[in-house]
Amino acid sequence: MSAAITCASCKRPLRVPENVLGQLVQCPLCLDEFVAQADPAAESAARAAEAPIKRAAARPQPVTAPVQDDEVTAVEEFEEAPEWVEPAVEATPQRKSAHVPAPVKALVFSVLVARDPDRVLRGRMEAELTAEGLYLRKPRQAPVFAPVGGRVLYLGANRLVVTVEGREVELTVVKPWTSVYHLARDTAGFLGGKGDFPNGRAYDVPWYLYALPPAFMVLALAAIPLGLVTDSWGGSWGSAFLWCLVAAVVAGG
């Protein structure tokens, strides 16, 4: 049910739900706030104005009112017949999604301590490269840390020098099936602030590349007696055929 009221400032007739009577509302024309009170005269005028209207009433639309200290209900003005209005509904703020922390980057490999001025670090150690720096760990020994931005020197091949507790320690990177030369170079670049965090998978070496050198040696040894045989079997043509066969085997492997 609705009730007809009159704006206390501009005296325009308005219509509001009965459940907001006695509450603070806002006139949509003059924007003044007043307490909604039922007005019998406005009710009679509203009914008289509504009587000749044949069309269906439009679907009520909520009106957003400015947020004040006290709850304010916005109403609409009507010229010929009062229009239905509803109390403004404050939009529910959307809940912010919980912050998902980014995954922690870490690259683990092994190193050999080639030189430590204080002779504290020795032998094989586990190295863990993170966004903060390089951790060196060994069983029954306190871990040490080389931060990003410290003095770092790449010595070539798989060797580099890092600064640990104020002293320069030379390390040799060792990791099976890995391009340790590139890993040592990129680790030094990252710790020195001159490169991105190394991608561990980029340094993996296929197993068959390690098998090629022994395969060449075996084929070379096998070719010696076969070469002697081919000298009597077709001469140079036999040797050419043998080496083509060896090349085909290597390419197929």
CSV table of C-alpha atoms in Angstrom, one decimal, residues 16-171:
chain,number,residue,atom,x,y,z
A,16,VAL,CA,5.5,6.8,-0.9
A,17,PRO,CA,5.1,3.3,0.6
A,18,GLU,CA,3.3,3.3,3.9
A,19,ASN,CA,6.2,1.6,5.7
A,20,VAL,CA,8.3,4.8,5.3
A,21,LEU,CA,5.8,7.1,7.0
A,22,GLY,CA,7.5,8.8,9.9
A,23,GLN,CA,10.9,8.4,8.3
A,24,LEU,CA,13.2,11.0,6.7
A,25,VAL,CA,12.7,11.3,3.0
A,26,GLN,CA,14.0,13.5,0.2
A,27,CYS,CA,12.0,15.4,-2.4
A,28,PRO,CA,13.1,14.6,-6.0
A,29,LEU,CA,12.4,18.2,-7.1
A,30,CYS,CA,13.8,20.5,-4.5
A,31,LEU,CA,16.0,17.9,-2.9
A,32,ASP,CA,15.0,19.0,0.6
A,33,GLU,CA,14.6,16.4,3.4
A,34,PHE,CA,11.5,16.1,5.5
A,35,VAL,CA,9.7,13.6,7.6
A,36,ALA,CA,7.0,11.8,5.6
A,37,GLN,CA,3.6,12.3,7.1
A,38,ALA,CA,0.2,11.2,5.7
A,39,ASP,CA,-1.7,14.1,4.2
A,40,PRO,CA,-5.5,13.4,3.8
A,41,ALA,CA,-5.9,16.4,1.4
A,42,ALA,CA,-3.1,15.1,-0.8
A,43,GLU,CA,-4.6,11.6,-0.7
A,44,SER,CA,-7.9,12.9,-1.9
A,45,ALA,CA,-6.2,14.9,-4.7
A,46,ALA,CA,-4.2,11.9,-5.7
A,47,ARG,CA,-7.2,9.6,-5.9
A,48,ALA,CA,-9.1,12.2,-8.0
A,49,ALA,CA,-6.1,12.5,-10.3
A,50,GLU,CA,-5.7,8.7,-10.6
A,51,ALA,CA,-9.4,8.1,-11.4
A,52,PRO,CA,-9.4,8.9,-15.1
A,53,ILE,CA,-6.1,7.1,-15.8
A,54,LYS,CA,-6.6,3.9,-17.8
A,55,ARG,CA,-3.1,2.9,-18.5
A,56,ALA,CA,-1.3,0.3,-16.5
A,57,ALA,CA,1.1,1.7,-13.9
A,58,ALA,CA,4.8,1.5,-14.8
A,59,ARG,CA,7.0,-0.9,-13.0
A,60,PRO,CA,8.5,1.0,-10.0
A,61,GLN,CA,12.1,1.8,-10.2
A,62,PRO,CA,14.4,2.3,-7.2
A,63,VAL,CA,15.9,5.8,-6.8
A,64,THR,CA,19.4,6.1,-5.4
A,65,ALA,CA,19.7,8.8,-2.8
A,66,PRO,CA,22.9,10.3,-1.4
A,67,VAL,CA,24.1,8.5,1.8
A,68,GLN,CA,23.6,10.7,4.8
A,69,ASP,CA,24.1,10.2,8.5
A,70,ASP,CA,20.4,9.4,8.8
A,71,GLU,CA,18.6,7.1,6.4
A,72,VAL,CA,16.9,9.1,3.7
A,73,THR,CA,14.2,7.8,1.4
A,74,ALA,CA,13.9,9.4,-2.1
A,75,VAL,CA,10.5,10.1,-3.6
A,76,GLU,CA,9.3,11.3,-6.9
A,77,GLU,CA,7.2,14.3,-7.9
A,78,PHE,CA,3.9,13.8,-9.8
A,79,GLU,CA,2.1,16.3,-12.0
A,80,GLU,CA,-1.3,14.8,-12.7
A,81,ALA,CA,-1.2,11.6,-10.7
A,82,PRO,CA,1.2,10.5,-8.0
A,83,GLU,CA,3.8,8.0,-9.2
A,84,TRP,CA,4.8,4.9,-7.2
A,85,VAL,CA,8.2,5.1,-5.6
A,86,GLU,CA,10.2,2.8,-3.4
A,87,PRO,CA,12.7,3.6,-0.7
A,88,ALA,CA,16.2,3.8,-2.1
A,89,VAL,CA,18.2,0.7,-1.5
A,90,GLU,CA,21.8,1.2,-0.7
A,91,ALA,CA,24.0,-0.8,-3.1
A,92,THR,CA,25.8,-3.7,-1.4
A,93,PRO,CA,29.6,-3.2,-1.8
A,94,GLN,CA,31.2,-6.0,-3.7
A,95,ARG,CA,33.5,-8.0,-1.6
A,96,LYS,CA,37.1,-7.8,-2.7
A,97,SER,CA,38.6,-11.0,-3.8
A,98,ALA,CA,41.2,-12.4,-1.4
A,99,HIS,CA,44.8,-11.6,-2.4
A,100,VAL,CA,46.4,-14.7,-3.8
A,101,PRO,CA,50.2,-14.5,-3.2
A,102,ALA,CA,52.4,-15.2,-6.1
A,103,PRO,CA,54.2,-18.6,-6.1
A,104,VAL,CA,57.7,-18.4,-4.6
A,105,LYS,CA,60.4,-18.9,-7.1
A,106,ALA,CA,63.2,-21.3,-6.2
A,107,LEU,CA,65.9,-23.1,-8.2
A,108,VAL,CA,67.8,-25.9,-6.5
A,109,PHE,CA,71.1,-27.3,-7.7
A,110,SER,CA,74.5,-28.4,-6.3
A,111,VAL,CA,77.8,-26.5,-6.0
A,112,LEU,CA,81.3,-27.4,-5.0
A,113,VAL,CA,83.1,-24.8,-2.9
A,114,ALA,CA,86.4,-24.2,-4.7
A,115,ARG,CA,87.7,-21.5,-2.5
A,116,ASP,CA,86.7,-19.9,0.8
A,117,PRO,CA,89.2,-17.4,2.5
A,118,ASP,CA,88.0,-18.4,5.9
A,119,ARG,CA,87.8,-22.2,5.0
A,120,VAL,CA,84.4,-22.4,6.6
A,121,LEU,CA,82.6,-23.7,3.5
A,122,ARG,CA,84.0,-26.8,2.0
A,123,GLY,CA,83.0,-29.6,-0.4
A,124,ARG,CA,79.6,-30.2,-1.9
A,125,MET,CA,76.7,-28.0,-0.9
A,126,GLU,CA,73.1,-27.6,-1.9
A,127,ALA,CA,72.4,-24.2,-3.5
A,128,GLU,CA,68.8,-22.7,-3.5
A,129,LEU,CA,68.4,-19.6,-5.6
A,130,THR,CA,65.4,-17.5,-4.6
A,131,ALA,CA,64.2,-14.0,-5.4
A,132,GLU,CA,66.1,-12.7,-2.3
A,133,GLY,CA,69.4,-14.4,-3.1
A,134,LEU,CA,71.4,-17.6,-3.0
A,135,TYR,CA,71.2,-20.0,0.1
A,136,LEU,CA,74.0,-22.5,0.6
A,137,ARG,CA,73.2,-25.5,2.9
A,138,LYS,CA,75.0,-28.5,4.1
A,139,PRO,CA,74.1,-31.1,6.7
A,140,ARG,CA,75.2,-30.3,10.3
A,141,GLN,CA,76.2,-26.8,9.2
A,142,ALA,CA,74.5,-23.5,9.5
A,143,PRO,CA,73.2,-22.2,6.2
A,144,VAL,CA,74.8,-19.1,4.6
A,145,PHE,CA,73.3,-16.5,2.3
A,146,ALA,CA,74.5,-14.4,-0.6
A,147,PRO,CA,71.9,-11.6,-1.2
A,148,VAL,CA,70.9,-10.1,-4.6
A,149,GLY,CA,72.9,-7.0,-5.3
A,150,GLY,CA,76.1,-8.1,-3.6
A,151,ARG,CA,79.4,-8.5,-5.3
A,152,VAL,CA,79.2,-11.3,-7.9
A,153,LEU,CA,81.7,-12.4,-10.5
A,154,TYR,CA,81.3,-14.9,-13.3
A,155,LEU,CA,84.6,-16.7,-14.0
A,156,GLY,CA,83.5,-18.5,-17.1
A,157,ALA,CA,82.5,-22.1,-17.6
A,158,ASN,CA,80.6,-23.3,-14.5
A,159,ARG,CA,82.4,-21.1,-12.0
A,160,LEU,CA,81.3,-18.0,-10.2
A,161,VAL,CA,82.2,-15.9,-7.1
A,162,VAL,CA,79.6,-14.8,-4.6
A,163,THR,CA,79.8,-12.6,-1.5
A,164,VAL,CA,79.0,-14.5,1.7
A,165,GLU,CA,79.2,-12.8,5.0
A,166,GLY,CA,81.6,-10.2,3.6
A,167,ARG,CA,84.0,-12.6,2.0
A,168,GLU,CA,84.2,-13.8,-1.6
A,169,VAL,CA,83.6,-17.5,-2.1
A,170,GLU,CA,84.2,-19.3,-5.4
A,171,LEU,CA,81.7,-21.9,-6.4
